[in-house]
mmCIF file of C-alpha atoms in Angstrom:
data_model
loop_
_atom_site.group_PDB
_atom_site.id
_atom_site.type_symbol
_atom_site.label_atom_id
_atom_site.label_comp_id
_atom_site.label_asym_id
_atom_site.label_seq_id
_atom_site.Cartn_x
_atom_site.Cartn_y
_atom_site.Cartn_z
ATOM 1 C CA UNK A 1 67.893 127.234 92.846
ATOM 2 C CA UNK A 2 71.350 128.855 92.595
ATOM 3 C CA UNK A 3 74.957 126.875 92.158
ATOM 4 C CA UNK A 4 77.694 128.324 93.825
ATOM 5 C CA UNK A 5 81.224 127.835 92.693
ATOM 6 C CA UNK A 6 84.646 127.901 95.260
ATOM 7 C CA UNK A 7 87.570 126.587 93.232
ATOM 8 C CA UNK A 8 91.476 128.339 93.826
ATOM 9 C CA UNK A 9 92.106 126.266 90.158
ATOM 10 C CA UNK A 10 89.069 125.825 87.931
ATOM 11 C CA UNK A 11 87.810 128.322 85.421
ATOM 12 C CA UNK A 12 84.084 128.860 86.437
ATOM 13 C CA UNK A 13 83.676 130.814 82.814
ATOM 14 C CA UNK A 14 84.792 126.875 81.205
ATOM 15 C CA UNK A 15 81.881 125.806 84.017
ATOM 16 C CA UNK A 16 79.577 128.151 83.234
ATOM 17 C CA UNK A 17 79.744 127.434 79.412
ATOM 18 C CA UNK A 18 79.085 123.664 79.667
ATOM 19 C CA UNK A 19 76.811 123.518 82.751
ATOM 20 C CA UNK A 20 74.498 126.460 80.299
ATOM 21 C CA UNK A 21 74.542 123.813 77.398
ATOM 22 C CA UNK A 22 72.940 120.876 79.902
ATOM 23 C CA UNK A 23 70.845 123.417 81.985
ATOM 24 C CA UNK A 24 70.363 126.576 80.036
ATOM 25 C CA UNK A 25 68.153 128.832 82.567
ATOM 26 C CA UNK A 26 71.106 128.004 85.717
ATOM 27 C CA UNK A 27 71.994 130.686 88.214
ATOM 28 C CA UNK A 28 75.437 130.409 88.550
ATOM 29 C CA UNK A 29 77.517 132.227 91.334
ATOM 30 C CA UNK A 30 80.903 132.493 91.454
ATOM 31 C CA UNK A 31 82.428 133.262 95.149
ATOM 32 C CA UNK A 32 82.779 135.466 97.234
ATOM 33 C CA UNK A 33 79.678 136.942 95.349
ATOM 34 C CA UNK A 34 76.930 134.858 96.957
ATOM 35 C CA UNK A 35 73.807 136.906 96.253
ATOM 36 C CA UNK A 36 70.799 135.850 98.807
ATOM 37 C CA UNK A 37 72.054 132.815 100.261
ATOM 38 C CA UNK A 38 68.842 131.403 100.873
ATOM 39 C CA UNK A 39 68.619 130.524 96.975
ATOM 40 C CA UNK A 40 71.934 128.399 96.909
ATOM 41 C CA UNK A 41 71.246 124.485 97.362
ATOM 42 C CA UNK A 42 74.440 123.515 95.567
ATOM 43 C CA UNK A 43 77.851 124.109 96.252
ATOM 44 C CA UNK A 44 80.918 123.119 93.268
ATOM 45 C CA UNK A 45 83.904 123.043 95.601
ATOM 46 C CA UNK A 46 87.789 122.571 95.352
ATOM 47 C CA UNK A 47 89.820 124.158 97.979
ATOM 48 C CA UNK A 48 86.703 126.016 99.633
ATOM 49 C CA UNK A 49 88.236 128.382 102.180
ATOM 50 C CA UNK A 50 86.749 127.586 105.792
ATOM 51 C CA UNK A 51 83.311 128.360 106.393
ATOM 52 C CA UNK A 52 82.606 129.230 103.042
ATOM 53 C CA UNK A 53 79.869 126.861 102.805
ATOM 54 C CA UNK A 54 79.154 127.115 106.709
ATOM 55 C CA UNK A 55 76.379 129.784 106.567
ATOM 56 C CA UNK A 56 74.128 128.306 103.333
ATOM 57 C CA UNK A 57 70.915 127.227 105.033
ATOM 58 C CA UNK A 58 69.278 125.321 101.738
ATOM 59 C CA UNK A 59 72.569 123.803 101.051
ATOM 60 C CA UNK A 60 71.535 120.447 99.660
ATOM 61 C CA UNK A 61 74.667 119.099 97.726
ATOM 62 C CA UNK A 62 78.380 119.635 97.992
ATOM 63 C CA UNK A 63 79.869 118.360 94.844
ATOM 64 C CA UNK A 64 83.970 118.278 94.245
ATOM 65 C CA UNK A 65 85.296 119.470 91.288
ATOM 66 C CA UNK A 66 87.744 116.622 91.192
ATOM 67 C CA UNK A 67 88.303 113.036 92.734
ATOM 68 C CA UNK A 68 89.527 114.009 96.128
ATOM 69 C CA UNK A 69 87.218 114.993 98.839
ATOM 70 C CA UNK A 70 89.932 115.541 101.267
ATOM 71 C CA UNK A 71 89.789 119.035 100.634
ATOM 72 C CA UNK A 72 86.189 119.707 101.999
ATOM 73 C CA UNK A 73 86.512 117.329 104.507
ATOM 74 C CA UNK A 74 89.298 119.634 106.123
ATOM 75 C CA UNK A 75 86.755 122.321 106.789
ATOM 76 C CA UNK A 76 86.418 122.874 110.053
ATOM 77 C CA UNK A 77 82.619 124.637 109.954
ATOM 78 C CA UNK A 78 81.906 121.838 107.084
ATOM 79 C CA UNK A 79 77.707 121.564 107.284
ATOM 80 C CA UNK A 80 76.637 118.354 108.647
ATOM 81 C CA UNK A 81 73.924 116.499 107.190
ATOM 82 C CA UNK A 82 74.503 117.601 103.330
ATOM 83 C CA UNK A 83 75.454 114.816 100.779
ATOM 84 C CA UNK A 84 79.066 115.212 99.338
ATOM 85 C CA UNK A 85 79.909 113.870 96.419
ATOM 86 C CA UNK A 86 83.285 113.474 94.641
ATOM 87 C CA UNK A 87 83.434 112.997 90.937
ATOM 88 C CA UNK A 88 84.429 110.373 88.895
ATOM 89 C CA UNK A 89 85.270 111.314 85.524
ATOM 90 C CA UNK A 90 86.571 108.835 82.557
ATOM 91 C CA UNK A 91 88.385 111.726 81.191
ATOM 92 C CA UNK A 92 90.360 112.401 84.469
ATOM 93 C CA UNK A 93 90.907 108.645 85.251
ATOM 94 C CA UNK A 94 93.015 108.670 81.629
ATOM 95 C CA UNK A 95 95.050 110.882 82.694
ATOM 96 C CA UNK A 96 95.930 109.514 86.085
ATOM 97 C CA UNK A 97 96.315 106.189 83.823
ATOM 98 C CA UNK A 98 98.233 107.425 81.336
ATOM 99 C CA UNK A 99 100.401 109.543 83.880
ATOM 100 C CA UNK A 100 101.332 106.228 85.649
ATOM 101 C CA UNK A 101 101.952 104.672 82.525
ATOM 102 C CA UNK A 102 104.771 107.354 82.279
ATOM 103 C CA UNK A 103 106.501 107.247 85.742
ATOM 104 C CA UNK A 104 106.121 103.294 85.631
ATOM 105 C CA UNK A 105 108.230 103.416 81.658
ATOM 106 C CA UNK A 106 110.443 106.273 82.672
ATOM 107 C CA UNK A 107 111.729 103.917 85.995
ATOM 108 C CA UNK A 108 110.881 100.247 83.708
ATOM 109 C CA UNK A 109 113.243 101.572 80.941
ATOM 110 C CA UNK A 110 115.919 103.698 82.458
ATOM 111 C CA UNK A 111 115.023 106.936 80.973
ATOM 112 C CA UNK A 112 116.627 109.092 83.412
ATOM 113 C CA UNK A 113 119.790 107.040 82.778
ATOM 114 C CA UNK A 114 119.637 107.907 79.222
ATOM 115 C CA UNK A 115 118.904 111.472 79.707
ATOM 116 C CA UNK A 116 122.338 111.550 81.634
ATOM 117 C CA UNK A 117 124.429 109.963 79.085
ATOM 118 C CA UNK A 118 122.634 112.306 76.244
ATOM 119 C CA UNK A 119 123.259 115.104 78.199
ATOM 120 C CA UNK A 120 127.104 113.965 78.136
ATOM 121 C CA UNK A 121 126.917 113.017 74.081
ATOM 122 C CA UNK A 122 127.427 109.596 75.427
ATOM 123 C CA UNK A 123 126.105 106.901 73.213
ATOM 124 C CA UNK A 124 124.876 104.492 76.102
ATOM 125 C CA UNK A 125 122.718 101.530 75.442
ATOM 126 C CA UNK A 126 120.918 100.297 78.406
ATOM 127 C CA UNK A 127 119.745 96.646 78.263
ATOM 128 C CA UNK A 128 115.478 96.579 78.321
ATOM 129 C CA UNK A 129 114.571 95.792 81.980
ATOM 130 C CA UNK A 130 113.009 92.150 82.559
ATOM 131 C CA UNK A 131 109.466 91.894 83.601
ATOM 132 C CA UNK A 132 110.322 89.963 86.669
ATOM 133 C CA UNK A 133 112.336 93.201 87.666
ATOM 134 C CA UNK A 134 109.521 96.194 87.624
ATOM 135 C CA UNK A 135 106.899 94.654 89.675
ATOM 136 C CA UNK A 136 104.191 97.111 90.325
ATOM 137 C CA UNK A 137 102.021 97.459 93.352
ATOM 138 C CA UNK A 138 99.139 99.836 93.474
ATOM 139 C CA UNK A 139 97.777 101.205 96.862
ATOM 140 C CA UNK A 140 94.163 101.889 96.057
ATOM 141 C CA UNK A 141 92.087 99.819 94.074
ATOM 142 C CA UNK A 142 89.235 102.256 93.697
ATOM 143 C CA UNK A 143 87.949 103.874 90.373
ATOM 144 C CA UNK A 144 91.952 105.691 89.813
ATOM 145 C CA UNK A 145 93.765 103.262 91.047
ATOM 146 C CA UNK A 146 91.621 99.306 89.242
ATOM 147 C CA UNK A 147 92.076 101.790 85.970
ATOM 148 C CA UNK A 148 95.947 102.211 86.715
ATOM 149 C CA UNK A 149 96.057 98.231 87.587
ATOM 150 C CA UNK A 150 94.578 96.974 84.873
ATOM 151 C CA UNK A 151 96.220 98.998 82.515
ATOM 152 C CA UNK A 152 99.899 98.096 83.501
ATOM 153 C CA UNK A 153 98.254 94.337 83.907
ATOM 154 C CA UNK A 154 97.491 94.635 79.901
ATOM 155 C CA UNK A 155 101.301 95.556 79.399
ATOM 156 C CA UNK A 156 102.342 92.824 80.909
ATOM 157 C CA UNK A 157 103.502 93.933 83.973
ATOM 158 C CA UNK A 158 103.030 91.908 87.226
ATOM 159 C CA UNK A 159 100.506 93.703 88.952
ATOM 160 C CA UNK A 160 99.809 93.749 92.710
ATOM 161 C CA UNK A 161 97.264 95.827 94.601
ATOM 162 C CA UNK A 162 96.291 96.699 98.364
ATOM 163 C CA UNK A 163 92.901 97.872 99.776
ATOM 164 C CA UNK A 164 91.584 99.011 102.814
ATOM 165 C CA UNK A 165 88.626 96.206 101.499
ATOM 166 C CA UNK A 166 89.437 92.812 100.556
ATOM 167 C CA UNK A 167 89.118 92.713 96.050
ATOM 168 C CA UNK A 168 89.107 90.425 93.628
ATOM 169 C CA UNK A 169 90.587 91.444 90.019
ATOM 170 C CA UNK A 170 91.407 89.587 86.909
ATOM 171 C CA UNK A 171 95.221 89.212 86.752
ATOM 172 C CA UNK A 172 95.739 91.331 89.675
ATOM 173 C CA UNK A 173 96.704 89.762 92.995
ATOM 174 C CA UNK A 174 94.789 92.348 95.456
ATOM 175 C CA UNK A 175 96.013 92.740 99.380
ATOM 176 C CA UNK A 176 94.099 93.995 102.107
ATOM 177 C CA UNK A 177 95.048 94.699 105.749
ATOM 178 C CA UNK A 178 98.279 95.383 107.619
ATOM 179 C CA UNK A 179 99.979 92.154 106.787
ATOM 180 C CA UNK A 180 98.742 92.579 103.188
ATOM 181 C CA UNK A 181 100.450 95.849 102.733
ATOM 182 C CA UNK A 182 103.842 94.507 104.131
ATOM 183 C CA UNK A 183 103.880 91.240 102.033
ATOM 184 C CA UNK A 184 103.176 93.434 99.132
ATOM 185 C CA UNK A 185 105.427 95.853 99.226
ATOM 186 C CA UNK A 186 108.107 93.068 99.876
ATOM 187 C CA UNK A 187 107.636 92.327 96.552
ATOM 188 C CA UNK A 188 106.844 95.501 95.135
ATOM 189 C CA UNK A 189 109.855 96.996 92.446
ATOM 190 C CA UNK A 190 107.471 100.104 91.779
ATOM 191 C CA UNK A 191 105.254 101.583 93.936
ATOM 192 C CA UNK A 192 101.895 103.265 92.613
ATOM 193 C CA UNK A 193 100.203 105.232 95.668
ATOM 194 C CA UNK A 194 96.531 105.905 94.374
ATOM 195 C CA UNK A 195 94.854 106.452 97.714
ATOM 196 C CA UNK A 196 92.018 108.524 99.208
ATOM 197 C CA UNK A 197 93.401 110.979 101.760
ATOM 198 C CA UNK A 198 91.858 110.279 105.326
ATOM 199 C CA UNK A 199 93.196 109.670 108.792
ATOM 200 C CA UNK A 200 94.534 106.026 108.036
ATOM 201 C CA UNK A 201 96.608 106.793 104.964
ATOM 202 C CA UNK A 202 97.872 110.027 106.529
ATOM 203 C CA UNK A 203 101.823 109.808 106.079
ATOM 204 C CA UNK A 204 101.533 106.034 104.827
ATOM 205 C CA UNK A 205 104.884 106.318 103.087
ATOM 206 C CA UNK A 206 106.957 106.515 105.636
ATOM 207 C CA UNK A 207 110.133 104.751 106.457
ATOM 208 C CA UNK A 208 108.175 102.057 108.230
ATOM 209 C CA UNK A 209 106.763 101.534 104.543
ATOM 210 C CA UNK A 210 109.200 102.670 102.385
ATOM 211 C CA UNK A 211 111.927 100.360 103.827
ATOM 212 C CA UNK A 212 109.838 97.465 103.150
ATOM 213 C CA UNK A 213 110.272 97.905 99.405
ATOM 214 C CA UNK A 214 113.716 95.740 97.860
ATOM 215 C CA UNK A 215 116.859 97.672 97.542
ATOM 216 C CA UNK A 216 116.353 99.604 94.691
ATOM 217 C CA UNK A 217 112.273 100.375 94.014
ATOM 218 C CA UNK A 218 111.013 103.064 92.787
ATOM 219 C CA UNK A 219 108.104 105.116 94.458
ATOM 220 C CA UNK A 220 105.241 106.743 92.506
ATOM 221 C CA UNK A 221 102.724 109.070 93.668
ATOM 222 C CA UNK A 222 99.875 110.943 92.196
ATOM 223 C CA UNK A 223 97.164 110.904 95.223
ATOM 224 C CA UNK A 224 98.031 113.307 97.665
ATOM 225 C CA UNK A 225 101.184 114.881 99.485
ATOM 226 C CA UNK A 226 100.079 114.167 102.947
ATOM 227 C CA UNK A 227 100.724 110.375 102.099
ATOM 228 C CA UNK A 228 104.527 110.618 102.019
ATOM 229 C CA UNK A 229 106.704 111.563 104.549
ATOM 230 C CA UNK A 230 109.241 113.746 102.264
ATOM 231 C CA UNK A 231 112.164 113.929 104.384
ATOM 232 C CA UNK A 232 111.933 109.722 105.200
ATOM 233 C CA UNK A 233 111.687 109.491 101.318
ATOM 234 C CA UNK A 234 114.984 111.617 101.069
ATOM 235 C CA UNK A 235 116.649 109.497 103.312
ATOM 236 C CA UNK A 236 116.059 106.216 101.810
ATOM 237 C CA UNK A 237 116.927 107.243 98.424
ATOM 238 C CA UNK A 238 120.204 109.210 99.505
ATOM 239 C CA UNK A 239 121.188 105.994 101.566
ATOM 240 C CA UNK A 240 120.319 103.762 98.101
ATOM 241 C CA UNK A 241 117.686 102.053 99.478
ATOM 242 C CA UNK A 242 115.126 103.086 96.793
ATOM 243 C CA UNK A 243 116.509 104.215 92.984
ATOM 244 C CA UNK A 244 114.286 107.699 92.787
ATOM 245 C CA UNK A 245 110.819 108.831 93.092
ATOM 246 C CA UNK A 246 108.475 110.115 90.418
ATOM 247 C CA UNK A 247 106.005 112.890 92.359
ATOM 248 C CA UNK A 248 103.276 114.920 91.094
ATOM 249 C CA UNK A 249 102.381 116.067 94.611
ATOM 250 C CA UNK A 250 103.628 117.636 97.906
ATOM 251 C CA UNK A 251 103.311 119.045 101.451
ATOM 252 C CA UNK A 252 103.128 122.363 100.088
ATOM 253 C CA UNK A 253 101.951 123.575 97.065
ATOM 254 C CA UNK A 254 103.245 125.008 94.862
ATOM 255 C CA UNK A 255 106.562 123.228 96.050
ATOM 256 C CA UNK A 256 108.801 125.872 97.169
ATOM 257 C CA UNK A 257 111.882 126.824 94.872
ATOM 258 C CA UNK A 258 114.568 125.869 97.832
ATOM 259 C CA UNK A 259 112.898 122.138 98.025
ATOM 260 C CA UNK A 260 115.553 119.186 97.548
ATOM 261 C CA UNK A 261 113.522 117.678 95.552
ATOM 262 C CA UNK A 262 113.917 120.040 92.613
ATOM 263 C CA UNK A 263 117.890 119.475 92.084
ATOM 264 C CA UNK A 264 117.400 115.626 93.226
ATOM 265 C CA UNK A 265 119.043 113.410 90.397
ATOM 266 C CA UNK A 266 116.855 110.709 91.347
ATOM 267 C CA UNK A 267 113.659 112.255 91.685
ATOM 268 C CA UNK A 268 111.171 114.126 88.773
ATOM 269 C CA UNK A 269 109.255 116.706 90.093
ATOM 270 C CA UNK A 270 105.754 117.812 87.970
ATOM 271 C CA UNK A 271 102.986 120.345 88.819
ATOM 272 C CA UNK A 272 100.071 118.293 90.052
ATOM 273 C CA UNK A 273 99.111 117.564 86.797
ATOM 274 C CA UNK A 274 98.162 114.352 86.371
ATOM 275 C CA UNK A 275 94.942 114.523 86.478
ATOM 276 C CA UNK A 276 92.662 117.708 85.777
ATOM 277 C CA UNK A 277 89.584 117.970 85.785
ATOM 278 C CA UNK A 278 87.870 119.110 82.087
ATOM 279 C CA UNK A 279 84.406 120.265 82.693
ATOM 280 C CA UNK A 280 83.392 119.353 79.116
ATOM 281 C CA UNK A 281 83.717 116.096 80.269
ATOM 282 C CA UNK A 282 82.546 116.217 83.902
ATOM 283 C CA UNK A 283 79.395 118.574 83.917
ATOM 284 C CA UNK A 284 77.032 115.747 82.443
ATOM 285 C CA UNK A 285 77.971 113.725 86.056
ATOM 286 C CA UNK A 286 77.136 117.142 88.136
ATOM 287 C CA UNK A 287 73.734 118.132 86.932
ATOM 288 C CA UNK A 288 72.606 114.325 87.198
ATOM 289 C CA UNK A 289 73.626 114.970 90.628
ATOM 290 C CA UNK A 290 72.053 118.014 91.307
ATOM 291 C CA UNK A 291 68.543 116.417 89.908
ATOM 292 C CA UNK A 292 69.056 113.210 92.036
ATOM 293 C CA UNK A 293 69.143 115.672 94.967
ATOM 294 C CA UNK A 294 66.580 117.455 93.488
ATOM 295 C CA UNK A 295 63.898 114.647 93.471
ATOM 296 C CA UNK A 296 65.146 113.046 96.913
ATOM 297 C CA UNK A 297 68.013 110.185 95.800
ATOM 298 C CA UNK A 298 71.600 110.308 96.923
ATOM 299 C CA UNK A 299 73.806 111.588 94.564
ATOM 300 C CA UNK A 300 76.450 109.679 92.264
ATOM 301 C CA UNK A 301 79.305 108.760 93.893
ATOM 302 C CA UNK A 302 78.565 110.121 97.374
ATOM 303 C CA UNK A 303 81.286 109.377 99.461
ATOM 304 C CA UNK A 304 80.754 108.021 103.657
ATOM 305 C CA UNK A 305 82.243 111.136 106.139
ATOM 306 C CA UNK A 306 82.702 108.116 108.547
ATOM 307 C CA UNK A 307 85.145 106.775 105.829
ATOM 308 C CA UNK A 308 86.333 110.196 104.612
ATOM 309 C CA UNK A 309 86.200 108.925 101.418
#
């Protein structure tokens, strides 16, 4: 049984190292240099190119190297028939927490207002912003974004989330549906978008959305560029519709050097950092998968093609 790893981002030596330590006897391959093909049964993907996995006739498990599985379901020779499964790591899910935890203060406490006046020597004290005044709403109440909710909810923010299911949380009052996602965002100060990628949440911050949100919100996302509409977001925040945007991804990536958003006042721009996958955390969660597979079981956290997610 051979492994073979496709990632345009993760080391495969930092792979290697703690997927030896678990299983010390693995065969490890590291693309484009697939050996016999016949021998690989698992596939570690992020960003595979197309086809890669395409012409693997034991493949038996395609397992993501991060939460996403948007990424292999845009494969257009993707191999029907194979379990996928995307990972769900504590250590990742703490940094998309603690990632929102920083867009949410930085809009909750006027820190780009105070970065101004330092930047002037201007000794500016900006009252603290009531509660009643930062409402949050998360789209996404899976594993990311329940984490993100709860943790703002233990703040003591008011905490709203929408699903594509309907949920019940402790101190969370959870949306579903069309009509959910418009009565939320009505009342929604700062948005959290937390989604899976698929065909439904394609371009789901729009300006049919976005316009929704009071005079003045703030927008937040961390999932996936494909979910906002860039130019719409421009729009409504150069009109003063909505106060900024925090983004950690985009269209395009890496976002290119001429993009408005670098030199927007109202908008911080970071590398798709927020969360990253460690392997020293994560490698535990793929060799359990690989022996589910092995002895006939679905995998952890296999996610529905149907669905896309």
């Amino acid at each position: 049984m051979a492994i073979l790893f496709i990632s345009d981002s993760d080391s495969p030596a930092e792979w290697l190292k703690e997927l030896q330590e678990l299983s010390p006897n693995i065969d490890f391959r590291v693309w484009p240099n697939l050996g016999n093909t016949d021998d690989i049964e698992t596939a570690l993907v992020w960003k595979a190119p197309p086809g890669a996995l395409a012409n693997l006739p034991n493949l038996s498990l395609i397992q993501s190297l991060g939460a996403g599985i948007d990424h292999i379901f845009s494969d257009p020779q993707l191999p029907t028939g194979v379990p996928i499964a995307r990972l769900v790591d504590k250590e990742l899910t703490r940094q998309m927490v603690e990632y929102s935890v920083l867009a949410v203060l930085n809009r909750h406490r006027r820190a780009e207002t105070l970065r101004e006046a330092a930047s002037e020597h201007r000794w500016h004290v900006v009252p603290s912003t009531p509660l009643e005044q930062s409402r949050i709403g998360v789209l996404g109440l899976g594993e990311i974004g329940l984490s993100i909710a709860q943790t703002l909810a233990s703040l003591g923010f008011i905490v709203q989330g929408w699903s594509r299911s309907p949920k019940t949380i402790t101190k969370i009052k959870c949306y579903q549906g069309l009509g959910g996602l418009e009565t939320m965002l009505s009342a929604t100060d700062i948005l959290i978008c937390a989604l899976p990628l698929t065909r439904a949440t394609n371009a789901i911050l729009s300006t049919n959305t976005l316009s929704l949100l009071p005079r003045n919100s703030y927008v937040v996302n961390l999932a996936r560029g494909e979910h906002l509409v860039e130019e719409d977001l421009l729009t409504l925040i150069n009109k003063g519709h909505l106060a900024g945007a925090f983004l950690d991804v985009f269209e395009k990536e890496p976002l290119p050097q001429n993009h408005p958003f670098w030199d927007h006042p109202n908008i911080t721009v970071t590398p798709h950092l927020a969360g990253l996958t460690i392997a020293a955390s994560a490698a535990d969660q793929v060799v359990e998968n690989i022996r589910l597979v092995g002895t006939g079981k679905p995998p952890l956290h296999q996610v529905d093609p149907r669905q896309g997610y």
